[in-house]
Short mmCIF file of C-alpha atoms in Angstrom, two decimals:
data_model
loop_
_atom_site.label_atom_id
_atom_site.label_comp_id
_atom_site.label_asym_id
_atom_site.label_seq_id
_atom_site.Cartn_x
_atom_site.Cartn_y
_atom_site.Cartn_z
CA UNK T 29 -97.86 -58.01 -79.06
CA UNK T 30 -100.58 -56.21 -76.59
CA UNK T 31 -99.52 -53.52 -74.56
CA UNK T 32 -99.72 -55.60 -71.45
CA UNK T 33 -97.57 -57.88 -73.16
CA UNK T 34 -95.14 -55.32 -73.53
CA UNK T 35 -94.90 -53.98 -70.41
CA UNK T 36 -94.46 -57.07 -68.95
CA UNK T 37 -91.75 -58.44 -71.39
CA UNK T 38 -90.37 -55.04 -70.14
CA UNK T 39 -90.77 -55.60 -66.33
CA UNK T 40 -89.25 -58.99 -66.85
CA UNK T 41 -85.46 -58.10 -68.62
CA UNK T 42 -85.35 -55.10 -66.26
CA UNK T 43 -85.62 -57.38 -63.42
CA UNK T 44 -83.28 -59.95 -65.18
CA UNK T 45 -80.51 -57.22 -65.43
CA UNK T 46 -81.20 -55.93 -61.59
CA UNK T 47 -80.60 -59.62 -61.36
CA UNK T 48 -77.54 -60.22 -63.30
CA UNK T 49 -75.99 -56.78 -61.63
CA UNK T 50 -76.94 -58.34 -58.16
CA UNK T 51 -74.63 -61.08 -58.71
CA UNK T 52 -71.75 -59.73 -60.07
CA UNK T 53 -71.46 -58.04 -56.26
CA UNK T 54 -72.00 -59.76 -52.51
CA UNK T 55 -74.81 -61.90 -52.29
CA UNK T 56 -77.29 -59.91 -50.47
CA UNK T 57 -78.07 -60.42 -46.84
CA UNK T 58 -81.47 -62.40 -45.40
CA UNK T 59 -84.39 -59.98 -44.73
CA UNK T 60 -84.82 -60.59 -41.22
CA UNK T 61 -88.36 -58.98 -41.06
CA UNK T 62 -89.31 -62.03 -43.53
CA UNK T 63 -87.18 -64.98 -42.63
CA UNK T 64 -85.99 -65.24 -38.90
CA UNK T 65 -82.64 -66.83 -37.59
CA UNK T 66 -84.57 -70.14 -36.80
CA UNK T 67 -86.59 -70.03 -39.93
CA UNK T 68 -83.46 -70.34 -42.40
CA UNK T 69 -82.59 -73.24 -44.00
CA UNK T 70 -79.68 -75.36 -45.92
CA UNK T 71 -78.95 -74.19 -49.60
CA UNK T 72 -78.45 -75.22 -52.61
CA UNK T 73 -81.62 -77.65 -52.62
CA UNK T 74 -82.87 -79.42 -55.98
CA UNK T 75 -86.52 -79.94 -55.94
CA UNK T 76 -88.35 -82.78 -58.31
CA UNK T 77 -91.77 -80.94 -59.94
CA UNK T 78 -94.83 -81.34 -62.14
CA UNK T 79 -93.00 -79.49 -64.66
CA UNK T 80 -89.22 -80.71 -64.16
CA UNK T 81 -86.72 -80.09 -61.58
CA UNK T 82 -85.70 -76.65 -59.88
CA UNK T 83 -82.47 -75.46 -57.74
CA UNK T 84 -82.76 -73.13 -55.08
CA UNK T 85 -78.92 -71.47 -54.58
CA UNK T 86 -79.35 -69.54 -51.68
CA UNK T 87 -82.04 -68.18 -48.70
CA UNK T 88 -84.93 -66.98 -50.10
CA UNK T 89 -86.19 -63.65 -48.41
CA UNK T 90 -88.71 -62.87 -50.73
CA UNK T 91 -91.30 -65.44 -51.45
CA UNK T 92 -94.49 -65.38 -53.70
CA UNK T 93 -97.38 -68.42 -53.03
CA UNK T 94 -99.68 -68.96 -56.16
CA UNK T 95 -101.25 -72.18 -54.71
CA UNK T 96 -104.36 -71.20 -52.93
CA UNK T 97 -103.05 -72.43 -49.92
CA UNK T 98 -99.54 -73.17 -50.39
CA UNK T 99 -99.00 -69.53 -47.86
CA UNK T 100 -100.28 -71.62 -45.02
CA UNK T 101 -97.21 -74.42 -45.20
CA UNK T 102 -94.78 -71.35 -45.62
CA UNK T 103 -96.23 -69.63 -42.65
CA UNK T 104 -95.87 -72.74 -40.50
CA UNK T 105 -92.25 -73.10 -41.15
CA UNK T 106 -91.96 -69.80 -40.15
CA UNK T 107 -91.42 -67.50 -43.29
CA UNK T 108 -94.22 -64.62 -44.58
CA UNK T 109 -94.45 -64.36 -47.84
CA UNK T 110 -94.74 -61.24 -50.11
CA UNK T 111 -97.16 -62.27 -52.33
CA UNK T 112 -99.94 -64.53 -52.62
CA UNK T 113 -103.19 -65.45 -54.76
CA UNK T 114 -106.82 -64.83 -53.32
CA UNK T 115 -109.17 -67.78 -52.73
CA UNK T 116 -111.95 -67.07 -50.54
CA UNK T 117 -112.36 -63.09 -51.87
CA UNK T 118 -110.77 -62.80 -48.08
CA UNK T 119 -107.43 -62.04 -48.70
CA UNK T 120 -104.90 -64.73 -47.28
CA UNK T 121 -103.95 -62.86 -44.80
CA UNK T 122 -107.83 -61.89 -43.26
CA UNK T 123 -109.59 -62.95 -40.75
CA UNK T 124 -108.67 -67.23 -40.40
CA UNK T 125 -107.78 -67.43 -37.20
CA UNK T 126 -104.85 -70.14 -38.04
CA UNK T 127 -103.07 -67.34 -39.82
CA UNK T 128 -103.81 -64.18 -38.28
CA UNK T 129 -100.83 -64.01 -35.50
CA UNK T 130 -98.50 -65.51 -38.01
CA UNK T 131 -99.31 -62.74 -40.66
CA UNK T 132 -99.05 -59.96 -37.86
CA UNK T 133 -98.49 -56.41 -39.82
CA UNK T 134 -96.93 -57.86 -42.53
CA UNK T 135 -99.66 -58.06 -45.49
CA UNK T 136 -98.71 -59.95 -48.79
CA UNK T 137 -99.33 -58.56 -52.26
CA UNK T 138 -102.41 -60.07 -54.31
CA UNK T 139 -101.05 -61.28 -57.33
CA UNK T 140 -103.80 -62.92 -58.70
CA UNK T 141 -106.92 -64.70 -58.13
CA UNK T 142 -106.98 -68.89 -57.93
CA UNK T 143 -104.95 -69.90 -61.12
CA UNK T 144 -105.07 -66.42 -62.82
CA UNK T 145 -101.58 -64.53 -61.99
CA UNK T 146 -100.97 -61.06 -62.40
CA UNK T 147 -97.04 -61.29 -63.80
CA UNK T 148 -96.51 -57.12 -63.49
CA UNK T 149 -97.23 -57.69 -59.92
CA UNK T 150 -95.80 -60.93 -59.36
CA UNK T 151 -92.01 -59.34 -61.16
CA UNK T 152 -92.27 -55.96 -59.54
CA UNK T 153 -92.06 -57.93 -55.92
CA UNK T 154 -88.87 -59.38 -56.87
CA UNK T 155 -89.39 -63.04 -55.61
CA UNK T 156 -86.21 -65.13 -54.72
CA UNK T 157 -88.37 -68.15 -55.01
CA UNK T 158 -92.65 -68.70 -56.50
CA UNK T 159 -94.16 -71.78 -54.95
CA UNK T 160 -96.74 -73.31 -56.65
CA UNK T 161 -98.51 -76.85 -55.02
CA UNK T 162 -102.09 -76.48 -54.42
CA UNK T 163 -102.87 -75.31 -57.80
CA UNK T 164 -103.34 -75.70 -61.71
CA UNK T 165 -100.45 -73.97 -63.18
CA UNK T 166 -99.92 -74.70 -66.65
CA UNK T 167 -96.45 -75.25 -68.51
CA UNK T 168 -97.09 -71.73 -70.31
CA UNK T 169 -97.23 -69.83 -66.98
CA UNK T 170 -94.13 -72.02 -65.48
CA UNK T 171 -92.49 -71.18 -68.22
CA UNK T 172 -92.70 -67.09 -67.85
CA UNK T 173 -92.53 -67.34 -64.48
CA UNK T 174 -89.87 -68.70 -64.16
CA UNK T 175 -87.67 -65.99 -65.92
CA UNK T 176 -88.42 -63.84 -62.70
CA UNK T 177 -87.52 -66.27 -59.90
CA UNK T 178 -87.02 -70.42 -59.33
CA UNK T 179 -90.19 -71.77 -59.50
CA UNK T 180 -91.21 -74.68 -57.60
CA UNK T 181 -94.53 -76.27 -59.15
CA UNK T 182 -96.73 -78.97 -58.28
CA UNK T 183 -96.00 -82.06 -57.37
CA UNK T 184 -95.36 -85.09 -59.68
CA UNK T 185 -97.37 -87.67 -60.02
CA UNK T 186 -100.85 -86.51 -58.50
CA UNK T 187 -103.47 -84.66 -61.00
CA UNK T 188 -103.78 -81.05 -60.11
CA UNK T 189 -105.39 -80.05 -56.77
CA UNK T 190 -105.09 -83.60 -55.96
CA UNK T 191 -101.25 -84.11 -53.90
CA UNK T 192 -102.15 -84.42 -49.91
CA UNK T 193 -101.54 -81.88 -48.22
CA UNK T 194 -98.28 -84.32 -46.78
CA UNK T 195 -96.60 -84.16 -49.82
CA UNK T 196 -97.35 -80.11 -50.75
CA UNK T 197 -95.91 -79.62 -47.36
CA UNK T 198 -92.63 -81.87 -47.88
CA UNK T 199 -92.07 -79.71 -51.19
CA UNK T 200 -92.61 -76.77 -49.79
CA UNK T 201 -90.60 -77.71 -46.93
CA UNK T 202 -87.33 -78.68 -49.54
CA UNK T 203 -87.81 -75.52 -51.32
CA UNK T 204 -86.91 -73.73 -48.29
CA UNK T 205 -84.17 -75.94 -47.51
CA UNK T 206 -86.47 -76.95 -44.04
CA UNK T 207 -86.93 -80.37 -45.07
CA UNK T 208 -86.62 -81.43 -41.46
CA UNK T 209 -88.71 -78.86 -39.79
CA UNK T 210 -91.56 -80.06 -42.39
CA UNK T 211 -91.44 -83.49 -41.47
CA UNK T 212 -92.18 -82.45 -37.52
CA UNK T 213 -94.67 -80.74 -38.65
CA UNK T 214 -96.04 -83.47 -40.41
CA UNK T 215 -95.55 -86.06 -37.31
CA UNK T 216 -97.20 -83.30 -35.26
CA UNK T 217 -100.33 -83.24 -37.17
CA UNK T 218 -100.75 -87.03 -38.22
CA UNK T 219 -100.80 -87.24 -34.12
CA UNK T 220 -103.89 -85.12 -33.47
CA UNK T 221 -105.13 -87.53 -36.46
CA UNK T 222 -104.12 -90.43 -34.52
CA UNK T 223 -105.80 -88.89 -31.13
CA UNK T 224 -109.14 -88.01 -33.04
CA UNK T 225 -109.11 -91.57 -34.46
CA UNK T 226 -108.21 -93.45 -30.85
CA UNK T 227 -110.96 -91.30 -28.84
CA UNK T 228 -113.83 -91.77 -31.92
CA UNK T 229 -113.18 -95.44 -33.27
CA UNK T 230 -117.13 -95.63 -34.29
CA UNK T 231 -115.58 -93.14 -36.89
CA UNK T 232 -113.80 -96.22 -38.72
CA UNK T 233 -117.25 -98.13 -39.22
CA UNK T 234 -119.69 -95.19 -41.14
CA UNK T 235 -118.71 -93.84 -44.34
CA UNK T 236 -119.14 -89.88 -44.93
CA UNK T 237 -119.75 -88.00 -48.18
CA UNK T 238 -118.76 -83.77 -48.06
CA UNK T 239 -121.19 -82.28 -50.49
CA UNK T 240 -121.86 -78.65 -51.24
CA UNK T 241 -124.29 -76.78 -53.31
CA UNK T 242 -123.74 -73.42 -55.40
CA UNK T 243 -126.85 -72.80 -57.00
CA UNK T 244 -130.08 -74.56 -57.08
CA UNK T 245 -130.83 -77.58 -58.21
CA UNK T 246 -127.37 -78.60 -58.18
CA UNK T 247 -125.23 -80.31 -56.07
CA UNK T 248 -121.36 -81.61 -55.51
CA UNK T 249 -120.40 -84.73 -53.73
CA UNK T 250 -116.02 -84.13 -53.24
CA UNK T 251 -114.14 -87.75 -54.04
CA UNK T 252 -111.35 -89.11 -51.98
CA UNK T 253 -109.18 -86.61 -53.39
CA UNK T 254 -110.27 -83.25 -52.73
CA UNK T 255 -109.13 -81.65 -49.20
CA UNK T 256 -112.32 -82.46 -47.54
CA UNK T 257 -112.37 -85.61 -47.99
CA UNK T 258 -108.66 -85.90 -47.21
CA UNK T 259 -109.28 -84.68 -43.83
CA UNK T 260 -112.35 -87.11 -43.15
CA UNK T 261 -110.64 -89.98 -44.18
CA UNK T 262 -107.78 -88.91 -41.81
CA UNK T 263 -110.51 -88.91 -39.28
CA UNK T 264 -110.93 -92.28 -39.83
CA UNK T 265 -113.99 -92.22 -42.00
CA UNK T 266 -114.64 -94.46 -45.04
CA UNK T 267 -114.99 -92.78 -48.84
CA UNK T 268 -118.95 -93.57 -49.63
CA UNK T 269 -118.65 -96.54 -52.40
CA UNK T 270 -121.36 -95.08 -54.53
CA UNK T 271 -119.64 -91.57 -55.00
CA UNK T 272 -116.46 -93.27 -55.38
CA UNK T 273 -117.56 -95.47 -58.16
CA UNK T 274 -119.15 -91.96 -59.99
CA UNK T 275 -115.46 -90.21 -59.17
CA UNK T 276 -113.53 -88.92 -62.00
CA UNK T 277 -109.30 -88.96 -61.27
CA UNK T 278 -109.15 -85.92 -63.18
CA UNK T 279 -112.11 -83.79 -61.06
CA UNK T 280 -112.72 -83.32 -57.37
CA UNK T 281 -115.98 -83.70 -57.33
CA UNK T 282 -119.31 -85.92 -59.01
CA UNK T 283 -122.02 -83.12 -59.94
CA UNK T 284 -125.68 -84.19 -59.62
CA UNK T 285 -129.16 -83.13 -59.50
CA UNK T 286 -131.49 -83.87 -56.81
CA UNK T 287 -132.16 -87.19 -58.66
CA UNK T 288 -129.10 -88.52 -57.51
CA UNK T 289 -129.35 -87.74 -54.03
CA UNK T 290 -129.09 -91.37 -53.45
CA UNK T 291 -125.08 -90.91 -54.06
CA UNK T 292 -125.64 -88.65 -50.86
CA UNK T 293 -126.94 -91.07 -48.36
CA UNK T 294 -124.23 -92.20 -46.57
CA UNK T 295 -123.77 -93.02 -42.96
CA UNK T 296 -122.88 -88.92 -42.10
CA UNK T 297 -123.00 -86.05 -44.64
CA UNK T 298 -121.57 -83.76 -44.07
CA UNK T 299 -122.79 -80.58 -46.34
CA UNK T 300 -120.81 -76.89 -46.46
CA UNK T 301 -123.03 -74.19 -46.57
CA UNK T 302 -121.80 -72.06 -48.95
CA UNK T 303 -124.24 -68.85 -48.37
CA UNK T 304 -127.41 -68.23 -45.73
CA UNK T 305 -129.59 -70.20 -48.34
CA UNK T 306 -128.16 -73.14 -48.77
CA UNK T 307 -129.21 -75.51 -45.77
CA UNK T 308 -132.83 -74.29 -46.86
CA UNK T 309 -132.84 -75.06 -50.37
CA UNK T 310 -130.90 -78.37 -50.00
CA UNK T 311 -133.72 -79.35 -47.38
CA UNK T 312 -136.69 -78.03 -49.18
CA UNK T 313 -135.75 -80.80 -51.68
CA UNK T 314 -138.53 -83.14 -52.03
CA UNK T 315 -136.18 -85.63 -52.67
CA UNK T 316 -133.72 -84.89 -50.02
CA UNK T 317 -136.28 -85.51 -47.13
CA UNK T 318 -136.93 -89.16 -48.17
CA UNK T 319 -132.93 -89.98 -47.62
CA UNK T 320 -131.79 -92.50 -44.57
CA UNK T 321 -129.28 -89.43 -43.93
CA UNK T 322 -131.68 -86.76 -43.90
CA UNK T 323 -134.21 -89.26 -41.79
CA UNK T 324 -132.35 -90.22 -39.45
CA UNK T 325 -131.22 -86.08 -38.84
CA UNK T 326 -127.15 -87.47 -39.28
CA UNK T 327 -126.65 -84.87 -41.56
CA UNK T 328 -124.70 -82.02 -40.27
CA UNK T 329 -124.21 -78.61 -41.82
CA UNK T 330 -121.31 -76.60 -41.60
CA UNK T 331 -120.31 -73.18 -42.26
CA UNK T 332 -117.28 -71.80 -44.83
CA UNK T 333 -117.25 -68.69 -42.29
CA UNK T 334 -118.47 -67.82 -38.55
CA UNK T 335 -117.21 -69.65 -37.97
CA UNK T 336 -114.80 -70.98 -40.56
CA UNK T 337 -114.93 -74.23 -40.58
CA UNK T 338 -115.71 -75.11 -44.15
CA UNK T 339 -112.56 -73.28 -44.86
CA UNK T 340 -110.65 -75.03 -42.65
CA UNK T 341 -111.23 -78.52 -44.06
CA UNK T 342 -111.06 -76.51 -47.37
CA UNK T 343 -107.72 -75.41 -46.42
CA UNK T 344 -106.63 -78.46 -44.91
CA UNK T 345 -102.91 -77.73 -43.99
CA UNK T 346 -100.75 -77.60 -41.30
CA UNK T 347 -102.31 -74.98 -40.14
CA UNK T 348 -105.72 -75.22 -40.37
CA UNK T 349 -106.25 -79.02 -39.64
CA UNK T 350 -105.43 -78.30 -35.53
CA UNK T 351 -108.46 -75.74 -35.88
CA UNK T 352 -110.60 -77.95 -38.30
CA UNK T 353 -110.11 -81.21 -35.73
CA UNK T 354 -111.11 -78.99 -32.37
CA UNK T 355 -114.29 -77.23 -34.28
CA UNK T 356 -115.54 -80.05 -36.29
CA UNK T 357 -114.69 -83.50 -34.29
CA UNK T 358 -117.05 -82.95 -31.29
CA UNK T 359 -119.74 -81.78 -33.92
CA UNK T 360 -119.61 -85.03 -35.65
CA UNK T 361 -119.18 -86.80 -32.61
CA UNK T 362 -122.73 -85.86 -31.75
CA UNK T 363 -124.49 -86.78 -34.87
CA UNK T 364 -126.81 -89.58 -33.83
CA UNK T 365 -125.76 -93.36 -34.06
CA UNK T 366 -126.80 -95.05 -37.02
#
């Protein structure tokens, strides 16, 4: 065995016996500085996951997020969590303005980057409970995981990175024994859906594609289940039929060269710029400039920061979908008619 493997074999049957000690004594009390009066919930709860089932006994204080997002859903119902992976390279707890006031002083502990968890880090925080929904945990990292705290993984039935963000929030919300509070939540958003929808009904008759483009000469068109195109299709758009015939169930997005540009040319595109260069190297594309899209100037080009809107509809939670549907909607909304 490595020495990190060691240590960490260590960390995790000293925190089992801390553990064990704890609860041969009175359960300890709820760390108000973490989870408020109004922010507790009903216990025991028995939540249905990717990799099983898992029962929450009591309040959980301390609270670790290893979806890229999943902080967001905990935030909303009113709990800060301890730890959390990084997504952006911005720290969850930086400068999206959904989150900041919610964060306040109280910064979380990186314990990892996208799927890759740091498990010193993750055991020396002591989590009551690890959430785990917008992400690609395997059965390997469940499994040691879960000798430090409950874990609550993805959920059932939807490939990895592919559950809307409904359902992430309805499990995150019966982890923390707020099942209730996360179905308001939910009402409260799918209304400012609605709203969009009833004031932009031209949305329902073009068809959108999200596309992005990390290096050149390549480009990604997201399918109907990556958070992007969640959000559009909440807006009312229609999936483009081309890309959707190209999807793959078990990937979030068709990858193309220039050639294919023609899987592009929907009735709105909608491209995220992610760095200064991309707008200009996706338009210097010979190819590109010959599209009905590019034409007809009902592309649109969005940023991932300043301000973050790519992010946002990246994002695509609770939390961010109020800020994504008042920066984006009038944008869209003046794209010219087809």
């Amino acid at each position: 065995m490595s020495d990190l493997g060691v240590r960490v074999k260590a960390i995790l049957t000293a925190l089992m016996m801390s553990l064990l000690v704890a609860g041969c004594g009175s359960s300890p009390s709820v760390d108000e500085t973490l989870v408020p009066p109004e922010a507790r919930g009903t216990f025991p709860v028995t939540v249905e996951h990717k990799y099983g089932s898992t029962t929450v006994e009591k309040q959980p204080s301390r609270i670790v997020t290893l979806g890229l997002s999943d902080h967001d859903a905990v935030l909303a119902l009113g709990i800060r969590p301890v730890g959390a992976v990084d997504w952006f390279k911005e720290r969850p707890y930086g400068k999206w303005p959904w989150t900041q006031a919610l964060w306040g002083d109280k910064q979380p502990e990186i314990v990892g980057e996208r799927d890759d968890y740091n498990l010193e880090k993750i055991a020396a925080l002591k989590p009551e409970l690890i959430l785990a929904q917008y992400s690609g945990m395997k059965k390997e990292q469940y499994d040691k995981l879960s000798q430090i705290a409950p874990v609550v993984a993805q959920p059932p039935k939807y490939e990895d990175y592919a559950a809307p963000w409904q359902e992430m929030t309805r499990m995150v919300g019966r982890a923390l024994g707020l099942a209730q509070k996360a179905e308001d939540l939910i009402k409260g958003i799918d209304a400012r859906f609605a709203k969009a929808r009833a004031e932009h009904p031209e949305f329902a008759k073009l068809s959108m594609v999200v596309a992005d483009t990390f290096e050149a000469g390549k480009f990604s068109a997201f399918t109907t289940t990556d958070p992007k195109m969640i959000f559009m299709t909440e807006l009312g758009f229609r999936p483009f039929e081309p890309v959707k015939a190209e999807s793959d169930p078990a990937k979030n997005v068709v990858e193309v060269t220039s050639e294919r540009f023609d899987l592009f040319d929907a009735d709105r595109l909608v491209w995220l710029n992610s760095d200064t260069g991309a707008e200009a190297r996706v338009r210097a594309d010979p190819v590109y400039g010959k599209l009905k899209v590019s034409a007809g100037k009902r592309d649109l080009f969005i940023t991932y920061d300043n301000p973050p809107v790519g992010a946002a509809i990246s994002f695509n939670t609770v939390l961010s979908i109020p800020y994504a549907i008042e920066q984006l909607v009038p944008k869209l909304a003046a794209v010219p008619a087809t």
